[in-house]
Structure formats: C-alpha cells, structure tokens
Amino acid sequence: MENEAMNASTITAACEPVMATRLSRWWAGTTNAMRSQSFWLTIAVMMMVTLGIGWLDFITGFEVTLFVFYGIPIFLAVWWTGTRAGLFIAVLSGVVWWLANMTTNPYETQLGYAWALVNRLVYLCVVVFAVTALRNKQEADEARILMLEERRQLEKDIVSVSEHEQQRIGQDLHDGICQQLAAIGCAARVLAEDLQAQGVQAAHDASLIEGSLQQVVMEARNLARGIFPVHVDRSGLAAALADLGKMMSRLTGIPIVVNDCVDVPLDAPEVSMHLYRIAQEAVANAVKHSGATEVQVTMKLEDEMLELRVEDNGKGMPNISRTRGEGMGLRTMHYRAQALQAVLGIEPRTLGGTMVSCRVKLKDLKELKHLNDHEEN
C-alpha cells in the first residue's frame, strides 16, 4: 500500500508541470485569439457573461450574493481588450447588480442602497486598474524577454560570423600563402642544389633562404591552426587542445602542459569550438598578463559533468577583472560559456596564480544540439 501511495504521488507530481504547461499554452492561445478580435465583439461577449451572472444573482437573492463573480468579465475585458472595455463592463456590472438585488436588498432607504452601489463601483474600478497594471507588467516582461532573445541571437550571429571569418582566413592562409611559401622554398632548394653543383659560393646563401622559408611556412601554419583549428570536430577536441599547447609553447617559450584530456565525443562542432576558444583565450591571458612560467590544461569527465580547466602559476587576476570581465576576451569567454549553458569560473589558486574552469553537463550539450537543429530546420 505504501508503494502504491508513493507511486501515485510520484505520478501526480510528474503530471502537475505538464498540466500547468498545457494550461499556460491554452491561456496564451486564447488571449492571442481574443486580442485579434474586434473591440465590440469582446464587449458583446463580456456583456452576455455579465448578464448571465446578474440573472443568477437575481435568482439567489441578496442573501447569497454573487457580486465577486462580476470580477470575471471585468478581468477578461481588461486582459483581452483594454482599460476602456474594463471600465464599461465595471459600470455595467454595477447596474446589473443594482437591478438584480433591487427587490431583495435589506436597505431601508434608496440612499443607502445607492451608497452600496457606489462602494461596489469603486471596488470594480479598483479591479480594472489592478488588472491593467498586471497586463502592463506582463507586456513589459514579454518585451524584455523578446529583447533579451534578440540580443542573444545577435550575439550568437556575431560569434558565428566571427568563427566563419576566422575559418576563411585560416583556410586561405593555410591553402594559399603557406602553399606559395612552400613552393618558393622548393624553388630555393633547387636553386641551392644547382648552385652547389656549379661550385658557386652563393649556394650557401640560397640554403639559408630555403631554411628561412621553411621556418616562415611552419610559423604560418601554426598561425593558421590558431586562427581556425580545422581538426576540432566530433572527437578531436582533445587533439586540438594538445596541438594548442605545443603551438603556444613554441611561440611563447612558456611550457604549456596539456594533461591527458579525456576524448569526449561531442555531436555538435560548435560545442567543441566554444570549448576550444575558451581554453585558447585562457591560455593567451595566462601567457600575456599573469607572468606565469607554466600553464596546465586539463579536461576530464566525471558523473556526466565535463570540466575544462586552465591553471597558471602567475600573479593572478584582480577581483574587479574577474567579476566584471572588462576585457573583450573575458566577455567572449562568458558568452561562450552561456551559449553552452555551462558555468565559467575564474578563481585564484591556493599556491598562487589563476584557475579558469568551464563545467557543463553532457545532458545540456545534447539538449543544446537538439535546440540548434530545431532552429536550423
């Protein structure tokens, strides 16, 4: 019996949010449908409802009053049409109440009955203005939510355009300039071999030019990978982070230690890109601003929680910078974490330095992918 009671309570608790959602959708659909109708149609419907309440009020008499129910058509008139309609129905409700209880009211004089009517009209007008304030707040909230959604979509579009532009520049740099430099290097090598075969002293200079070109090609390819890591895909985030550490170590001379990162299959490429960019920005900040002599990058998965962590042994960040995120890089990191429904943390380490962590549930990433697929379709 106890198990049956527990199961029943569980089913009831699970059904309540569903019922509330359905009721909310029904009310929103009804409101939109009624607001699209003409002013006088809504007025006519509310008049009929008011007259029906008045008829019931007449049958029950003054002792069992139905006055509170006159607020229903007033509420609907204000909510669906506006304040003018609500005031009209309020006055009509007062008149209907007057007529419905004229023969059964206990007042000894007409003046007392009239004063009761005035009191009720004031109450009904208060209802009108209260519902008007509620409607104005609801419309203001909807406008604010719409503005936030448009802002979020704009930020998403800006980041998307930035990613596509970086992809184009990175691919052009890798496929265009790098290939041309490699071809020039090959030509320099052939020239050096020809000059060396002829015994010309300039062969050594040609060899130096070839070596310089090879170095430039390597740096250009590293730059192209930094602008757009083409291998960040469904299962390549760990490899991309490892390459990031090697590239930044070569460019800066500071050891970037990438620990054994778990290889998590992520269905959405934009998820991998967001995580990669967060790590890239955190590493860049540690190298540029913290004075660190070592940076560690870690990515682990525990209990369906994916955590990306970048730690340095530098001088740390001021509290105002961590909380406000005044730099463009920090703001971009916060936006990318928000886009992933992740929690971004920037905290001081116990032994000195700064730790940047991004924690996200795999369940949220799957829901995000379904949402993005739905928006694209």
mmCIF file of C-alpha atoms in Angstrom:
data_model
loop_
_atom_site.group_PDB
_atom_site.id
_atom_site.type_symbol
_atom_site.label_atom_id
_atom_site.label_comp_id
_atom_site.label_asym_id
_atom_site.label_seq_id
_atom_site.Cartn_x
_atom_site.Cartn_y
_atom_site.Cartn_z
ATOM 1 C CA MET A 1 0.000 0.000 0.000
ATOM 2 C CA GLU A 2 2.826 2.358 0.839
ATOM 3 C CA ASN A 3 4.485 1.657 -2.515
ATOM 4 C CA GLU A 4 1.210 2.274 -4.325
ATOM 5 C CA ALA A 5 0.764 5.573 -2.483
ATOM 6 C CA MET A 6 4.333 6.604 -3.324
ATOM 7 C CA ASN A 7 3.829 5.698 -6.983
ATOM 8 C CA ALA A 8 0.579 7.647 -7.094
ATOM 9 C CA SER A 9 2.209 10.715 -5.544
ATOM 10 C CA THR A 10 5.117 10.443 -7.990
ATOM 11 C CA ILE A 11 2.766 10.249 -10.965
ATOM 12 C CA THR A 12 0.782 13.210 -9.638
ATOM 13 C CA ALA A 13 3.945 15.276 -9.140
ATOM 14 C CA ALA A 14 5.092 14.440 -12.680
ATOM 15 C CA CYS A 15 1.731 15.343 -14.196
ATOM 16 C CA GLU A 16 1.431 18.721 -12.475
ATOM 17 C CA PRO A 17 4.109 20.502 -14.576
ATOM 18 C CA VAL A 18 2.605 19.019 -17.750
ATOM 19 C CA MET A 19 -0.867 20.228 -16.840
ATOM 20 C CA ALA A 20 0.476 23.670 -15.907
ATOM 21 C CA THR A 21 2.301 23.909 -19.235
ATOM 22 C CA ARG A 22 -0.791 22.886 -21.202
ATOM 23 C CA LEU A 23 -2.949 25.339 -19.270
ATOM 24 C CA SER A 24 -0.431 28.132 -19.852
ATOM 25 C CA ARG A 25 -0.327 27.400 -23.583
ATOM 26 C CA TRP A 26 -4.122 27.279 -23.767
ATOM 27 C CA TRP A 27 -4.424 30.617 -21.975
ATOM 28 C CA ALA A 28 -1.781 32.228 -24.196
ATOM 29 C CA GLY A 29 -3.501 30.930 -27.334
ATOM 30 C CA THR A 30 -6.924 32.104 -26.140
ATOM 31 C CA THR A 31 -5.538 35.531 -25.235
ATOM 32 C CA ASN A 32 -3.908 35.955 -28.637
ATOM 33 C CA ALA A 33 -7.096 34.854 -30.383
ATOM 34 C CA MET A 34 -9.315 37.251 -28.407
ATOM 35 C CA ARG A 35 -6.945 40.192 -28.765
ATOM 36 C CA SER A 36 -7.058 39.743 -32.511
ATOM 37 C CA GLN A 37 -10.864 40.148 -32.479
ATOM 38 C CA SER A 38 -12.688 43.434 -32.761
ATOM 39 C CA PHE A 39 -13.330 45.654 -29.726
ATOM 40 C CA TRP A 40 -17.103 45.359 -29.910
ATOM 41 C CA LEU A 41 -17.103 41.570 -30.254
ATOM 42 C CA THR A 42 -15.237 41.219 -26.964
ATOM 43 C CA ILE A 43 -17.536 43.775 -25.357
ATOM 44 C CA ALA A 44 -20.595 41.836 -26.549
ATOM 45 C CA VAL A 45 -19.273 38.549 -25.167
ATOM 46 C CA MET A 46 -18.441 40.119 -21.784
ATOM 47 C CA MET A 47 -21.879 41.774 -21.649
ATOM 48 C CA MET A 48 -23.519 38.381 -22.115
ATOM 49 C CA VAL A 49 -21.372 36.901 -19.329
ATOM 50 C CA THR A 50 -22.234 39.833 -17.047
ATOM 51 C CA LEU A 51 -25.958 39.489 -17.746
ATOM 52 C CA GLY A 52 -25.724 35.736 -17.033
ATOM 53 C CA ILE A 53 -24.103 36.430 -13.658
ATOM 54 C CA GLY A 54 -26.773 39.039 -12.962
ATOM 55 C CA TRP A 55 -29.542 36.552 -13.720
ATOM 56 C CA LEU A 56 -28.008 34.037 -11.286
ATOM 57 C CA ASP A 57 -27.603 36.837 -8.745
ATOM 58 C CA PHE A 58 -31.297 37.672 -9.125
ATOM 59 C CA ILE A 59 -32.283 34.029 -8.538
ATOM 60 C CA THR A 60 -30.148 33.565 -5.422
ATOM 61 C CA GLY A 61 -31.241 36.870 -3.886
ATOM 62 C CA PHE A 62 -29.275 39.333 -1.793
ATOM 63 C CA GLU A 63 -28.503 36.850 0.994
ATOM 64 C CA VAL A 64 -26.422 34.584 -1.329
ATOM 65 C CA THR A 65 -24.738 37.324 -3.332
ATOM 66 C CA LEU A 66 -22.664 36.593 -6.424
ATOM 67 C CA PHE A 67 -21.074 40.025 -6.527
ATOM 68 C CA VAL A 68 -17.489 38.704 -6.510
ATOM 69 C CA PHE A 69 -18.118 36.866 -9.789
ATOM 70 C CA TYR A 70 -18.683 40.166 -11.615
ATOM 71 C CA GLY A 71 -14.902 40.499 -11.488
ATOM 72 C CA ILE A 72 -14.524 37.661 -14.023
ATOM 73 C CA PRO A 73 -15.882 39.503 -17.102
ATOM 74 C CA ILE A 74 -14.114 42.669 -15.923
ATOM 75 C CA PHE A 75 -10.786 40.826 -15.741
ATOM 76 C CA LEU A 76 -11.274 39.251 -19.164
ATOM 77 C CA ALA A 77 -12.357 42.549 -20.725
ATOM 78 C CA VAL A 78 -9.259 44.350 -19.464
ATOM 79 C CA TRP A 79 -6.900 41.491 -20.269
ATOM 80 C CA TRP A 80 -8.204 40.915 -23.764
ATOM 81 C CA THR A 81 -9.248 44.394 -24.856
ATOM 82 C CA GLY A 82 -8.047 47.140 -22.528
ATOM 83 C CA THR A 83 -8.924 49.567 -19.746
ATOM 84 C CA ARG A 84 -11.830 51.211 -21.564
ATOM 85 C CA ALA A 85 -13.597 47.899 -22.038
ATOM 86 C CA GLY A 86 -12.956 47.020 -18.397
ATOM 87 C CA LEU A 87 -14.466 50.297 -17.152
ATOM 88 C CA PHE A 88 -17.506 49.791 -19.365
ATOM 89 C CA ILE A 89 -18.075 46.259 -18.027
ATOM 90 C CA ALA A 90 -17.483 47.510 -14.460
ATOM 91 C CA VAL A 91 -20.239 50.118 -14.808
ATOM 92 C CA LEU A 92 -22.495 47.548 -16.462
ATOM 93 C CA SER A 93 -21.802 45.097 -13.618
ATOM 94 C CA GLY A 94 -22.787 47.726 -11.061
ATOM 95 C CA VAL A 95 -26.051 48.441 -12.870
ATOM 96 C CA VAL A 96 -26.828 44.717 -13.245
ATOM 97 C CA TRP A 97 -26.105 44.130 -9.564
ATOM 98 C CA TRP A 98 -28.405 47.064 -8.686
ATOM 99 C CA LEU A 99 -31.265 45.666 -10.726
ATOM 100 C CA ALA A 100 -30.729 42.034 -9.645
ATOM 101 C CA ASN A 101 -30.929 42.841 -5.923
ATOM 102 C CA MET A 102 -33.400 45.721 -6.004
ATOM 103 C CA THR A 103 -36.321 43.741 -4.572
ATOM 104 C CA THR A 104 -34.378 41.646 -2.034
ATOM 105 C CA ASN A 105 -31.857 44.084 -0.586
ATOM 106 C CA PRO A 106 -32.143 44.818 3.169
ATOM 107 C CA TYR A 107 -31.567 48.578 2.905
ATOM 108 C CA GLU A 108 -34.382 50.703 4.349
ATOM 109 C CA THR A 109 -33.781 53.699 2.055
ATOM 110 C CA GLN A 110 -32.800 54.136 -1.558
ATOM 111 C CA LEU A 111 -29.938 56.376 -0.427
ATOM 112 C CA GLY A 112 -28.348 53.520 1.498
ATOM 113 C CA TYR A 113 -28.758 51.187 -1.477
ATOM 114 C CA ALA A 114 -27.259 53.820 -3.782
ATOM 115 C CA TRP A 115 -24.294 54.270 -1.447
ATOM 116 C CA ALA A 116 -23.757 50.492 -1.522
ATOM 117 C CA LEU A 117 -23.728 50.711 -5.314
ATOM 118 C CA VAL A 118 -21.108 53.466 -5.203
ATOM 119 C CA ASN A 119 -18.901 51.332 -2.943
ATOM 120 C CA ARG A 120 -19.177 48.392 -5.287
ATOM 121 C CA LEU A 121 -18.418 50.542 -8.320
ATOM 122 C CA VAL A 122 -15.254 51.784 -6.607
ATOM 123 C CA TYR A 123 -14.269 48.194 -5.897
ATOM 124 C CA LEU A 124 -14.907 47.192 -9.508
ATOM 125 C CA CYS A 125 -12.858 50.159 -10.788
ATOM 126 C CA VAL A 126 -10.005 49.121 -8.488
ATOM 127 C CA VAL A 127 -10.191 45.681 -10.098
ATOM 128 C CA VAL A 128 -9.984 47.315 -13.523
ATOM 129 C CA PHE A 129 -6.852 49.302 -12.691
ATOM 130 C CA ALA A 130 -5.244 46.361 -10.887
ATOM 131 C CA VAL A 131 -5.729 44.123 -13.921
ATOM 132 C CA THR A 132 -4.472 46.949 -16.161
ATOM 133 C CA ALA A 133 -1.280 47.175 -14.089
ATOM 134 C CA LEU A 134 -0.888 43.389 -14.271
ATOM 135 C CA ARG A 135 -1.355 43.426 -18.037
ATOM 136 C CA ASN A 136 1.149 46.273 -18.469
ATOM 137 C CA LYS A 137 3.693 44.361 -16.392
ATOM 138 C CA GLN A 138 3.112 41.228 -18.414
ATOM 139 C CA GLU A 139 3.567 43.100 -21.689
ATOM 140 C CA ALA A 140 6.701 44.782 -20.346
ATOM 141 C CA ASP A 141 8.092 41.394 -19.310
ATOM 142 C CA GLU A 142 7.327 39.956 -22.736
ATOM 143 C CA ALA A 143 9.024 42.903 -24.417
ATOM 144 C CA ARG A 144 12.067 42.492 -22.171
ATOM 145 C CA ILE A 145 12.226 38.752 -22.851
ATOM 146 C CA LEU A 146 11.924 39.401 -26.578
ATOM 147 C CA MET A 147 14.718 41.961 -26.365
ATOM 148 C CA LEU A 148 16.923 39.508 -24.470
ATOM 149 C CA GLU A 149 16.197 36.781 -27.030
ATOM 150 C CA GLU A 150 17.027 39.134 -29.887
ATOM 151 C CA ARG A 151 20.204 40.193 -28.095
ATOM 152 C CA ARG A 152 21.179 36.574 -27.525
ATOM 153 C CA GLN A 153 20.521 35.775 -31.179
ATOM 154 C CA LEU A 154 22.545 38.821 -32.232
ATOM 155 C CA GLU A 155 25.463 37.756 -30.037
ATOM 156 C CA LYS A 156 25.192 34.251 -31.451
ATOM 157 C CA ASP A 157 25.210 35.606 -35.007
ATOM 158 C CA ILE A 158 28.214 37.831 -34.266
ATOM 159 C CA VAL A 159 30.189 34.908 -32.852
ATOM 160 C CA SER A 160 29.094 32.712 -35.750
ATOM 161 C CA VAL A 161 30.184 35.304 -38.310
ATOM 162 C CA SER A 162 33.474 35.706 -36.455
ATOM 163 C CA GLU A 163 34.044 31.955 -36.500
ATOM 164 C CA HIS A 164 33.268 31.713 -40.206
ATOM 165 C CA GLU A 165 35.548 34.644 -40.948
ATOM 166 C CA GLN A 166 38.353 33.098 -38.913
ATOM 167 C CA GLN A 167 37.753 29.839 -40.733
ATOM 168 C CA ARG A 168 38.041 31.586 -44.082
ATOM 169 C CA ILE A 169 41.200 33.448 -43.099
ATOM 170 C CA GLY A 170 42.764 30.326 -41.595
ATOM 171 C CA GLN A 171 41.985 28.220 -44.665
ATOM 172 C CA ASP A 172 43.186 30.934 -47.039
ATOM 173 C CA LEU A 173 46.380 31.275 -45.029
ATOM 174 C CA HIS A 174 46.917 27.502 -44.932
ATOM 175 C CA ASP A 175 45.903 26.727 -48.513
ATOM 176 C CA GLY A 176 47.152 29.931 -50.139
ATOM 177 C CA ILE A 177 50.095 31.695 -48.532
ATOM 178 C CA CYS A 178 51.524 28.573 -46.906
ATOM 179 C CA GLN A 179 51.462 26.668 -50.182
ATOM 180 C CA GLN A 180 53.046 29.548 -52.055
ATOM 181 C CA LEU A 181 55.777 29.870 -49.462
ATOM 182 C CA ALA A 182 56.343 26.106 -49.605
ATOM 183 C CA ALA A 183 56.645 26.314 -53.395
ATOM 184 C CA ILE A 184 59.129 29.183 -53.076
ATOM 185 C CA GLY A 185 61.072 27.096 -50.564
ATOM 186 C CA CYS A 186 61.226 24.213 -53.031
ATOM 187 C CA ALA A 187 62.456 26.577 -55.726
ATOM 188 C CA ALA A 188 65.107 27.909 -53.338
ATOM 189 C CA ARG A 189 66.234 24.355 -52.550
ATOM 190 C CA VAL A 190 66.518 23.510 -56.258
ATOM 191 C CA LEU A 191 68.432 26.730 -56.812
ATOM 192 C CA ALA A 192 70.784 25.924 -53.925
ATOM 193 C CA GLU A 193 71.423 22.423 -55.326
ATOM 194 C CA ASP A 194 72.131 23.828 -58.802
ATOM 195 C CA LEU A 195 74.491 26.472 -57.430
ATOM 196 C CA GLN A 196 76.212 23.904 -55.256
ATOM 197 C CA ALA A 197 76.668 21.614 -58.267
ATOM 198 C CA GLN A 198 78.237 24.510 -60.173
ATOM 199 C CA GLY A 199 80.508 25.309 -57.264
ATOM 200 C CA VAL A 200 79.126 28.822 -56.818
ATOM 201 C CA GLN A 201 79.641 30.405 -53.403
ATOM 202 C CA ALA A 202 76.093 31.805 -53.435
ATOM 203 C CA ALA A 203 74.802 28.241 -52.849
ATOM 204 C CA HIS A 204 75.213 28.757 -49.116
ATOM 205 C CA ASP A 205 73.062 31.901 -49.225
ATOM 206 C CA ALA A 206 70.391 30.023 -51.188
ATOM 207 C CA SER A 207 70.397 27.307 -48.493
ATOM 208 C CA LEU A 208 69.907 29.951 -45.802
ATOM 209 C CA ILE A 209 66.966 31.393 -47.780
ATOM 210 C CA GLU A 210 65.441 27.909 -48.024
ATOM 211 C CA GLY A 211 65.794 27.381 -44.268
ATOM 212 C CA SER A 212 64.224 30.763 -43.534
ATOM 213 C CA LEU A 213 61.302 29.984 -45.833
ATOM 214 C CA GLN A 214 60.717 26.645 -44.112
ATOM 215 C CA GLN A 215 60.640 28.423 -40.759
ATOM 216 C CA VAL A 216 58.160 31.001 -42.106
ATOM 217 C CA VAL A 217 55.968 28.223 -43.515
ATOM 218 C CA MET A 218 55.930 26.479 -40.125
ATOM 219 C CA GLU A 219 55.003 29.688 -38.319
ATOM 220 C CA ALA A 220 52.302 30.483 -40.880
ATOM 221 C CA ARG A 221 50.786 27.021 -40.484
ATOM 222 C CA ASN A 222 50.849 27.372 -36.714
ATOM 223 C CA LEU A 223 49.138 30.734 -37.083
ATOM 224 C CA ALA A 224 46.512 29.206 -39.381
ATOM 225 C CA ARG A 225 45.842 26.466 -36.840
ATOM 226 C CA GLY A 226 45.491 29.059 -34.102
ATOM 227 C CA ILE A 227 43.011 31.088 -36.150
ATOM 228 C CA PHE A 228 40.935 28.061 -37.075
ATOM 229 C CA PRO A 229 41.792 24.578 -35.822
ATOM 230 C CA VAL A 230 40.309 22.580 -38.691
ATOM 231 C CA HIS A 231 40.570 19.323 -36.710
ATOM 232 C CA VAL A 232 38.156 20.445 -33.958
ATOM 233 C CA ASP A 233 35.273 18.134 -34.814
ATOM 234 C CA ARG A 234 33.139 15.472 -33.138
ATOM 235 C CA SER A 235 36.038 13.643 -31.469
ATOM 236 C CA GLY A 236 39.044 15.905 -31.999
ATOM 237 C CA LEU A 237 38.839 18.366 -29.124
ATOM 238 C CA ALA A 238 41.486 16.577 -27.066
ATOM 239 C CA ALA A 239 43.880 16.537 -30.027
ATOM 240 C CA ALA A 240 43.166 20.202 -30.715
ATOM 241 C CA LEU A 241 43.998 21.116 -27.114
ATOM 242 C CA ALA A 242 47.245 19.144 -27.359
ATOM 243 C CA ASP A 243 48.191 20.997 -30.538
ATOM 244 C CA LEU A 244 47.261 24.274 -28.860
ATOM 245 C CA GLY A 245 49.702 23.548 -26.046
ATOM 246 C CA LYS A 246 52.521 22.645 -28.453
ATOM 247 C CA MET A 247 51.937 25.692 -30.654
ATOM 248 C CA MET A 248 51.726 28.167 -27.762
ATOM 249 C CA SER A 249 54.833 26.631 -26.172
ATOM 250 C CA ARG A 250 56.777 27.129 -29.409
ATOM 251 C CA LEU A 251 55.544 30.675 -29.923
ATOM 252 C CA THR A 252 55.964 31.937 -26.351
ATOM 253 C CA GLY A 253 58.675 29.730 -24.877
ATOM 254 C CA ILE A 254 56.474 29.094 -21.821
ATOM 255 C CA PRO A 255 55.686 25.435 -21.078
ATOM 256 C CA ILE A 256 52.024 24.748 -21.837
ATOM 257 C CA VAL A 257 51.358 21.349 -20.279
ATOM 258 C CA VAL A 258 48.275 19.612 -21.653
ATOM 259 C CA ASN A 259 47.418 16.758 -19.317
ATOM 260 C CA ASP A 260 45.747 13.585 -20.516
ATOM 261 C CA CYS A 261 42.470 15.093 -21.721
ATOM 262 C CA VAL A 262 39.516 12.761 -21.987
ATOM 263 C CA ASP A 263 38.316 12.313 -25.563
ATOM 264 C CA VAL A 264 34.603 13.075 -25.290
ATOM 265 C CA PRO A 265 32.508 12.593 -28.462
ATOM 266 C CA LEU A 266 30.609 15.854 -28.985
ATOM 267 C CA ASP A 267 27.963 15.732 -31.694
ATOM 268 C CA ALA A 268 27.867 19.492 -32.322
ATOM 269 C CA PRO A 269 31.059 21.028 -33.829
ATOM 270 C CA GLU A 270 30.164 24.414 -32.358
ATOM 271 C CA VAL A 271 30.348 22.910 -28.865
ATOM 272 C CA SER A 272 33.924 21.764 -29.459
ATOM 273 C CA MET A 273 34.764 25.146 -30.940
ATOM 274 C CA HIS A 274 33.354 27.036 -27.948
ATOM 275 C CA LEU A 275 35.355 24.898 -25.506
ATOM 276 C CA TYR A 276 38.497 25.236 -27.611
ATOM 277 C CA ARG A 277 38.138 29.028 -27.784
ATOM 278 C CA ILE A 278 37.645 29.251 -24.018
ATOM 279 C CA ALA A 279 40.835 27.262 -23.466
ATOM 280 C CA GLN A 280 42.688 29.309 -26.102
ATOM 281 C CA GLU A 281 41.660 32.618 -24.524
ATOM 282 C CA ALA A 282 42.512 31.405 -21.008
ATOM 283 C CA VAL A 283 45.964 30.235 -22.136
ATOM 284 C CA ALA A 284 46.563 33.504 -24.000
ATOM 285 C CA ASN A 285 45.587 35.549 -20.922
ATOM 286 C CA ALA A 286 47.876 33.481 -18.712
ATOM 287 C CA VAL A 287 50.800 33.944 -21.079
ATOM 288 C CA LYS A 288 50.267 37.660 -21.716
ATOM 289 C CA HIS A 289 49.129 39.077 -18.387
ATOM 290 C CA SER A 290 49.939 36.764 -15.487
ATOM 291 C CA GLY A 291 53.698 36.406 -15.832
ATOM 292 C CA ALA A 292 53.303 32.636 -15.481
ATOM 293 C CA THR A 293 56.192 30.248 -16.043
ATOM 294 C CA GLU A 294 53.910 27.265 -16.634
ATOM 295 C CA VAL A 295 50.316 26.730 -17.746
ATOM 296 C CA GLN A 296 48.375 23.493 -17.382
ATOM 297 C CA VAL A 297 45.330 22.482 -19.426
ATOM 298 C CA THR A 298 43.077 19.655 -18.227
ATOM 299 C CA MET A 299 39.794 18.242 -19.466
ATOM 300 C CA LYS A 300 38.049 15.493 -17.512
ATOM 301 C CA LEU A 301 34.644 13.824 -17.317
ATOM 302 C CA GLU A 302 33.057 12.830 -14.006
ATOM 303 C CA ASP A 303 29.433 11.836 -13.430
ATOM 304 C CA GLU A 304 28.326 13.187 -16.829
ATOM 305 C CA MET A 305 29.973 16.531 -15.961
ATOM 306 C CA LEU A 306 32.610 17.735 -18.435
ATOM 307 C CA GLU A 307 35.146 20.134 -16.946
ATOM 308 C CA LEU A 308 37.766 22.114 -18.851
ATOM 309 C CA ARG A 309 40.409 23.705 -16.628
ATOM 310 C CA VAL A 310 43.301 26.066 -17.377
ATOM 311 C CA GLU A 311 45.670 26.829 -14.494
ATOM 312 C CA ASP A 312 48.773 29.032 -14.283
ATOM 313 C CA ASN A 313 51.294 29.894 -11.592
ATOM 314 C CA GLY A 314 51.358 33.619 -12.334
ATOM 315 C CA LYS A 315 50.473 36.646 -10.247
ATOM 316 C CA GLY A 316 46.711 36.146 -10.525
ATOM 317 C CA MET A 317 43.936 38.490 -11.592
ATOM 318 C CA PRO A 318 42.396 41.426 -9.703
ATOM 319 C CA ASN A 319 38.958 40.752 -8.238
ATOM 320 C CA ILE A 320 37.400 43.535 -10.325
ATOM 321 C CA SER A 321 38.644 41.927 -13.531
ATOM 322 C CA ARG A 322 37.258 38.527 -12.571
ATOM 323 C CA THR A 323 33.828 39.842 -11.646
ATOM 324 C CA ARG A 324 33.257 42.473 -14.304
ATOM 325 C CA GLY A 325 35.107 40.922 -17.207
ATOM 326 C CA GLU A 326 36.178 44.265 -18.617
ATOM 327 C CA GLY A 327 38.308 42.766 -21.399
ATOM 328 C CA MET A 328 36.814 41.634 -24.677
ATOM 329 C CA GLY A 329 38.363 38.196 -24.199
ATOM 330 C CA LEU A 330 36.737 37.672 -20.800
ATOM 331 C CA ARG A 331 33.358 38.823 -22.073
ATOM 332 C CA THR A 332 33.671 36.444 -25.018
ATOM 333 C CA MET A 333 34.533 33.590 -22.661
ATOM 334 C CA HIS A 334 31.467 34.336 -20.541
ATOM 335 C CA TYR A 335 29.263 34.450 -23.639
ATOM 336 C CA ARG A 336 30.620 31.146 -24.970
ATOM 337 C CA ALA A 337 30.012 29.505 -21.592
ATOM 338 C CA GLN A 338 26.483 30.909 -21.534
ATOM 339 C CA ALA A 339 25.879 29.579 -25.048
ATOM 340 C CA LEU A 340 26.839 26.111 -23.787
ATOM 341 C CA GLN A 341 24.704 26.501 -20.633
ATOM 342 C CA ALA A 342 27.970 25.998 -18.763
ATOM 343 C CA VAL A 343 29.366 27.512 -15.568
ATOM 344 C CA LEU A 344 32.517 29.570 -16.089
ATOM 345 C CA GLY A 345 34.695 30.124 -13.042
ATOM 346 C CA ILE A 346 37.758 32.365 -12.689
ATOM 347 C CA GLU A 347 39.311 31.833 -9.282
ATOM 348 C CA PRO A 348 42.693 32.300 -7.583
ATOM 349 C CA ARG A 349 44.741 29.181 -6.895
ATOM 350 C CA THR A 350 45.855 28.281 -3.394
ATOM 351 C CA LEU A 351 49.525 28.203 -4.423
ATOM 352 C CA GLY A 352 49.251 31.366 -6.494
ATOM 353 C CA GLY A 353 48.063 32.055 -9.985
ATOM 354 C CA THR A 354 44.649 31.734 -11.572
ATOM 355 C CA MET A 355 42.366 28.823 -12.431
ATOM 356 C CA VAL A 356 39.805 29.144 -15.242
ATOM 357 C CA SER A 357 37.228 26.364 -15.270
ATOM 358 C CA CYS A 358 34.290 25.643 -17.536
ATOM 359 C CA ARG A 359 31.873 22.970 -16.285
ATOM 360 C CA VAL A 360 28.964 21.696 -18.378
ATOM 361 C CA LYS A 361 26.657 18.700 -18.223
ATOM 362 C CA LEU A 362 26.622 16.400 -21.223
ATOM 363 C CA LYS A 363 22.827 16.343 -20.945
ATOM 364 C CA ASP A 364 22.758 20.109 -21.510
ATOM 365 C CA LEU A 365 25.032 19.737 -24.540
ATOM 366 C CA LYS A 366 22.664 17.186 -26.066
ATOM 367 C CA GLU A 367 19.664 19.441 -25.428
ATOM 368 C CA LEU A 368 21.594 22.356 -26.950
ATOM 369 C CA LYS A 369 22.287 20.317 -30.084
ATOM 370 C CA HIS A 370 18.608 19.413 -30.461
ATOM 371 C CA LEU A 371 17.670 23.073 -29.997
ATOM 372 C CA ASN A 372 20.177 24.231 -32.616
ATOM 373 C CA ASP A 373 18.981 21.552 -35.050
ATOM 374 C CA HIS A 374 15.389 22.681 -34.486
ATOM 375 C CA GLU A 375 16.301 26.351 -35.120
ATOM 376 C CA GLU A 376 18.144 25.438 -38.318
ATOM 377 C CA ASN A 377 15.197 23.399 -39.588
#
